[in-house]
mmCIF file of C-alpha atoms in Angstrom:
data_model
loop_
_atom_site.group_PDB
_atom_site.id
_atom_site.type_symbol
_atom_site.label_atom_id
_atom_site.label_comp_id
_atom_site.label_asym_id
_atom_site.label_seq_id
_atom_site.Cartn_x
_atom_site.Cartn_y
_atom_site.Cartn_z
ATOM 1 C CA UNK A 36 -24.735 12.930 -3.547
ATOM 2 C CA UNK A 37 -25.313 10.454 -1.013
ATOM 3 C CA UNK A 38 -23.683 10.213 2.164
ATOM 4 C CA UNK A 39 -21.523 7.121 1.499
ATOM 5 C CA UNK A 40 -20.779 9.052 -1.471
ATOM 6 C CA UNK A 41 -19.678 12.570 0.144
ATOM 7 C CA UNK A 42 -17.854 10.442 2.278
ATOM 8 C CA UNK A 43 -15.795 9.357 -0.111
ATOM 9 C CA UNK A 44 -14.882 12.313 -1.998
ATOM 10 C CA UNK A 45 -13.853 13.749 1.416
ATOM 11 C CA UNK A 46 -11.753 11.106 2.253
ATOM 12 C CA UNK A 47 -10.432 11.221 -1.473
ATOM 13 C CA UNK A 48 -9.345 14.648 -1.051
ATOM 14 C CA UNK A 49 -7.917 14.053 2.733
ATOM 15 C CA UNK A 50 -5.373 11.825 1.523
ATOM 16 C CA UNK A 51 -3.231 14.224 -1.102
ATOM 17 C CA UNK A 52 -3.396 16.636 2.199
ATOM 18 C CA UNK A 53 -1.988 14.325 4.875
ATOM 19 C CA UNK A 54 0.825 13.212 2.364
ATOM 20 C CA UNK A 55 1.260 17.173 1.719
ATOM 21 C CA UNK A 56 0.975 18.417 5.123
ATOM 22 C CA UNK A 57 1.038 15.871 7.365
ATOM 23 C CA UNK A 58 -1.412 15.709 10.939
ATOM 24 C CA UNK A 59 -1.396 19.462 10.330
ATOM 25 C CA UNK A 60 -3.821 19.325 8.042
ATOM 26 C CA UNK A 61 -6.465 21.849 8.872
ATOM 27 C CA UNK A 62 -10.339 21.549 8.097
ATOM 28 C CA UNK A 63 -10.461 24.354 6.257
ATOM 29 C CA UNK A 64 -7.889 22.715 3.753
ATOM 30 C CA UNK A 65 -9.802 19.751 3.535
ATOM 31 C CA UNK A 66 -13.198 21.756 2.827
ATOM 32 C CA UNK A 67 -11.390 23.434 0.484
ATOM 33 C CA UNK A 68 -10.164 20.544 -1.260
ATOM 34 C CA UNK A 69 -13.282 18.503 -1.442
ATOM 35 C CA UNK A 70 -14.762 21.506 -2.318
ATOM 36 C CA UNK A 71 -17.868 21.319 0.269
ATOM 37 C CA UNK A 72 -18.145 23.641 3.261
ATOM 38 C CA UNK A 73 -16.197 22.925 6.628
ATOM 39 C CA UNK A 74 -19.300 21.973 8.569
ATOM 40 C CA UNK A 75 -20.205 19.379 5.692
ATOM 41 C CA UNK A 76 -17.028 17.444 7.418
ATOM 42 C CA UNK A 77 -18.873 17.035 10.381
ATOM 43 C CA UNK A 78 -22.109 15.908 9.131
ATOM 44 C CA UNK A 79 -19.745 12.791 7.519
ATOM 45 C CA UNK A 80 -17.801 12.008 10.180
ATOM 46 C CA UNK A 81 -18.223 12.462 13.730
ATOM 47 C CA UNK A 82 -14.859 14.252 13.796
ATOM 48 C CA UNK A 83 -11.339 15.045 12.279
ATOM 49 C CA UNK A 84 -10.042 11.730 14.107
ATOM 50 C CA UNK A 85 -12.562 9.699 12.397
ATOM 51 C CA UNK A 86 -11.872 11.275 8.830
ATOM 52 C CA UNK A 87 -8.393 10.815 9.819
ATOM 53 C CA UNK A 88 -8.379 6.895 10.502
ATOM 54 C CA UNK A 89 -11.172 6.267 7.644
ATOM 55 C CA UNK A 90 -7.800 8.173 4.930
ATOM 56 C CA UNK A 91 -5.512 5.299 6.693
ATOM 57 C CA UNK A 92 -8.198 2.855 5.466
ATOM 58 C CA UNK A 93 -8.526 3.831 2.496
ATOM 59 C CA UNK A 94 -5.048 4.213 1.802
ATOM 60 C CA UNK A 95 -4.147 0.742 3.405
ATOM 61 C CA UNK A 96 -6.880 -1.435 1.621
ATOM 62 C CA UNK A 97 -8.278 0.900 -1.496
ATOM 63 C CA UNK A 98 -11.401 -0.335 -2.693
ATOM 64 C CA UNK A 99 -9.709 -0.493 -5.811
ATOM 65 C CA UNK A 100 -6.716 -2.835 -5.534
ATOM 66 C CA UNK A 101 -8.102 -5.443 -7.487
ATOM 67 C CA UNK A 102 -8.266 -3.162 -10.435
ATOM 68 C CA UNK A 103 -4.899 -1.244 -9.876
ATOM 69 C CA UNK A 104 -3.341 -4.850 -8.867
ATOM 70 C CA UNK A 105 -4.383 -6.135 -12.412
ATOM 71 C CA UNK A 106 -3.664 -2.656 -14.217
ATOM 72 C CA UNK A 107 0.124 -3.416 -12.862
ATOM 73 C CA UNK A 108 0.460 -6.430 -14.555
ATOM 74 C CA UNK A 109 -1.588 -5.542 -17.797
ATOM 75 C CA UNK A 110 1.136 -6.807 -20.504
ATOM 76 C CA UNK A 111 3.542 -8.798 -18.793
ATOM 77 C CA UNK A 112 4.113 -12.456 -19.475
ATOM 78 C CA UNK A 113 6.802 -13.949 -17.278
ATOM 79 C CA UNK A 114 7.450 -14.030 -13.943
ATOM 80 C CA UNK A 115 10.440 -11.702 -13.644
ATOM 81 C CA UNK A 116 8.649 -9.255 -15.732
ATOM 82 C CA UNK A 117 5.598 -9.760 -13.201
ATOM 83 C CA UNK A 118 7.606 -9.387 -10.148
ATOM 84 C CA UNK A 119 8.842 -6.115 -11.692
ATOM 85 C CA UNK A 120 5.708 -4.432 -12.741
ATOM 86 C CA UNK A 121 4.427 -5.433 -9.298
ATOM 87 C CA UNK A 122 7.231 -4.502 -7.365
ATOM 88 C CA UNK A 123 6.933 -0.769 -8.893
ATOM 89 C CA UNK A 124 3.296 -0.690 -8.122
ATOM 90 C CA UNK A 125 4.074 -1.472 -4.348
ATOM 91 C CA UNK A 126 6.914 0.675 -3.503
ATOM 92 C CA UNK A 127 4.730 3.551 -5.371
ATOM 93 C CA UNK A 128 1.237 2.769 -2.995
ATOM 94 C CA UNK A 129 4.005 2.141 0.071
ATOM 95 C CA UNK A 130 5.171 5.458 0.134
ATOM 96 C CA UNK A 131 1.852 6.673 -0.233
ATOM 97 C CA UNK A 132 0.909 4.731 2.633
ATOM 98 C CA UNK A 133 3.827 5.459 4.802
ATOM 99 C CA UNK A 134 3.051 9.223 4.359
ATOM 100 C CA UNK A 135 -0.923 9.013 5.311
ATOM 101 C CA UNK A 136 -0.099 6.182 8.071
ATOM 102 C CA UNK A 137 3.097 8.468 9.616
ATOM 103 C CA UNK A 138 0.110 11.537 9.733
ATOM 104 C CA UNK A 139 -2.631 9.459 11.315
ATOM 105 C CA UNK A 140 -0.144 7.414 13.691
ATOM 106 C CA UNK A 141 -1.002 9.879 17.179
ATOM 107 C CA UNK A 142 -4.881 8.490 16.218
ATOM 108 C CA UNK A 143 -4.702 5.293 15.344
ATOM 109 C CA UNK A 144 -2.079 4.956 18.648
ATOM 110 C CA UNK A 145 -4.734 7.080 20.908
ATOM 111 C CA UNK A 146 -6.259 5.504 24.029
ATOM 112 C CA UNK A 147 -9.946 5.283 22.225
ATOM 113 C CA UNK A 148 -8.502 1.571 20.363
ATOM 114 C CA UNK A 149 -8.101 -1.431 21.535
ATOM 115 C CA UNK A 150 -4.796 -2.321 22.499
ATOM 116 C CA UNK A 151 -4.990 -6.253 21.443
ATOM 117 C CA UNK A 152 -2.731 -5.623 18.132
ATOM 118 C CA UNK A 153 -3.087 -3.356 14.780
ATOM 119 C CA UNK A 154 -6.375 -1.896 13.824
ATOM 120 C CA UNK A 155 -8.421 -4.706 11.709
ATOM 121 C CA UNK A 156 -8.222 -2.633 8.848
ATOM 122 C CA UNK A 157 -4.210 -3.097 8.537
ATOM 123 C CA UNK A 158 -4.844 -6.304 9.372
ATOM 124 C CA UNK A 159 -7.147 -7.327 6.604
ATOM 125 C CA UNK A 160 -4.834 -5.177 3.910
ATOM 126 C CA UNK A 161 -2.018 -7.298 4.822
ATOM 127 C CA UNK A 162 -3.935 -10.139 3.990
ATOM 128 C CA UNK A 163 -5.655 -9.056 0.893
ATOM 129 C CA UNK A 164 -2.274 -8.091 -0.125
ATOM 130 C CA UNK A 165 -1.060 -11.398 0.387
ATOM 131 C CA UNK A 166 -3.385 -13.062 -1.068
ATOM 132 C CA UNK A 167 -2.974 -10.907 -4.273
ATOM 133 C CA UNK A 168 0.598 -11.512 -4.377
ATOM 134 C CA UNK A 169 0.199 -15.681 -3.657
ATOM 135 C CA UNK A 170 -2.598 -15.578 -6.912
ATOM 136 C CA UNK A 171 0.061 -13.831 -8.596
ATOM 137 C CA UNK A 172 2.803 -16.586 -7.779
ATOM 138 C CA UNK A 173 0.556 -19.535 -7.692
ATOM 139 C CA UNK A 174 0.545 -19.240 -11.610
ATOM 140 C CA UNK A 175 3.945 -19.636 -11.900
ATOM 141 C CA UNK A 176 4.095 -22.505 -9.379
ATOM 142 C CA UNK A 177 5.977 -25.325 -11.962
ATOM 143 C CA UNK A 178 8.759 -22.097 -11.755
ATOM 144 C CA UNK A 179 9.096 -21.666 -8.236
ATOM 145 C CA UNK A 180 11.556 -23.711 -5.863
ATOM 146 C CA UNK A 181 8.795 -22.446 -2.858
ATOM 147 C CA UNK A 182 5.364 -22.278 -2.048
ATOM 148 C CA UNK A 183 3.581 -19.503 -3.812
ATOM 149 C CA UNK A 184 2.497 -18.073 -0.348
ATOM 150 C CA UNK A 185 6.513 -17.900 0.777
ATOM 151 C CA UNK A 186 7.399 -16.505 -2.246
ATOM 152 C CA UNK A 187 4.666 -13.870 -1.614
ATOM 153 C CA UNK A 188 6.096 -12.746 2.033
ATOM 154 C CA UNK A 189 9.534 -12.874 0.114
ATOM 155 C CA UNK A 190 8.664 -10.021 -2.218
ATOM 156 C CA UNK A 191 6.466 -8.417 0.811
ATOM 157 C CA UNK A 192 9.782 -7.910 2.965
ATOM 158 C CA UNK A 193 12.043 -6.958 0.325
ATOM 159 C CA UNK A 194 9.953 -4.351 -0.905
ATOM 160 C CA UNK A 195 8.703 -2.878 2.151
ATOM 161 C CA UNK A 196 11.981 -3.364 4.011
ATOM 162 C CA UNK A 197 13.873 -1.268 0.893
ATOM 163 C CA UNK A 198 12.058 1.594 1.904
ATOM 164 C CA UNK A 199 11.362 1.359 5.766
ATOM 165 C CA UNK A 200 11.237 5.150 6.851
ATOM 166 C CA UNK A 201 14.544 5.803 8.533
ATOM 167 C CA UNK A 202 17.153 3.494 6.411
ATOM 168 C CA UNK A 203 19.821 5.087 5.400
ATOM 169 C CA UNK A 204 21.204 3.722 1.981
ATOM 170 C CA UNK A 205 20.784 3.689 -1.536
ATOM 171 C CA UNK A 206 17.002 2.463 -2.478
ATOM 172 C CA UNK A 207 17.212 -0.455 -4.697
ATOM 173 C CA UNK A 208 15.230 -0.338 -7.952
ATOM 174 C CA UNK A 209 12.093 -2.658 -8.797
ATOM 175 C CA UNK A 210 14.021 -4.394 -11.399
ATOM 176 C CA UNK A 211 17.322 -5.584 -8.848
ATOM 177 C CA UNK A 212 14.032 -6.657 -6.660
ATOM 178 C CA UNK A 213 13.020 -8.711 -9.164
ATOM 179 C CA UNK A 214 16.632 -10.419 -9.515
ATOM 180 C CA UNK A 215 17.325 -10.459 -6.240
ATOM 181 C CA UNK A 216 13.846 -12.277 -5.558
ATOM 182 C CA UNK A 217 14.232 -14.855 -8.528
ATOM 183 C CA UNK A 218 17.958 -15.553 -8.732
ATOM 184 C CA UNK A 219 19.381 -14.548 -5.595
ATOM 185 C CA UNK A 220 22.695 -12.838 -4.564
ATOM 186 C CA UNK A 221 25.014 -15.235 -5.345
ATOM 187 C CA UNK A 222 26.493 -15.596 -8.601
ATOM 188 C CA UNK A 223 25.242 -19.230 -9.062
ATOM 189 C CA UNK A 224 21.941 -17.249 -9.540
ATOM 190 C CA UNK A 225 23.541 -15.282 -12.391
ATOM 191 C CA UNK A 226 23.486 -18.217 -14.391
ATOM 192 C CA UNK A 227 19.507 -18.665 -14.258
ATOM 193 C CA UNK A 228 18.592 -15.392 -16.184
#
């Protein structure tokens, strides 16, 4: 296996842990997990901190979204139907994300990083993201009373902000984010289904 490789698999088998366990996750688990001995850890990464931020990475901006992104929308032919395939995908990989980023935040907030804004990997997620969503949109444009790249950020915050850590209501399911997103909350925009 080469090294980019073993890094991989150890990161692939952090990730399960941190949602699991949390920043308690021990070494040993890890090891365990990836199935390679403890000290292999250290030969991949300088140490648990580094293993740590490379999970939030990896969880933020997979190496795969292009391929889970498309697998999401496999089958669907209209928008709404679009919006809801994709809307399940991202609540899924947010509270996935929230889980790993909540467990790596004492890290990624330690005095070792810059403090001139988020870590450039969150930033470039949030863009790839964006991107991916404004594609999405863009073929649909002759349907859409906004830019492709508004209603990108429009899906963005309702999804994410149904499920910020800490609200207290009822979570609202992919399909009323759909309607919600493409008729509005008036009744005017019952009339448009």
């Amino acid at each position: 296996m080469t090294p980019d490789d073993r890094r991989k698999a150890i990161v692939k088998a952090v990730i399960p842990l941190l949602i699991e366990h949390g920043q308690a996750v021990t070494t040993k688990q890890i090891a365990e997990a990836a199935g390679i001995a403890e000290g292999t850890i250290f030969r991949a990464f300088p140490d648990k901190c580094a293993l740590m931020v490379a999970a939030a990475e990896e969880t933020m901006n997979p190496q795969d979204r292009a391929q889970t992104f498309a697998a999401a929308l496999e089958g669907a032919n209209d928008l709404h139907d679009k919006v809801r395939r994709i809307t399940a995908h991202l609540l899924e990989r947010f509270r996935k994300t929230m889980a790993v980023m909540i467990a790596v935040r004492g890290v990624l907030m330690s005095g070792d990083r810059p403090s001139d804004g988020p870590p450039k990997f969150i930033v470039e997620a949030n863009r790839s993201l964006h991107t991916a969503l404004t594609e999405m949109f863009a073929e649909h444009r002759d349907e859409l009373s906004v830019a492709p790249e508004t209603a990108a950020v429009a899906l963005r915050s309702l999804v994410f902000g149904s499920r910020h850590p800490g609200m207290d209501f009822d979570e609202i399911t992919p399909d009323e984010i759909a309607f919600v997103l493409l008729h509005g909350v008036t009744k005017e925009g019952e009339h448009r289904c």
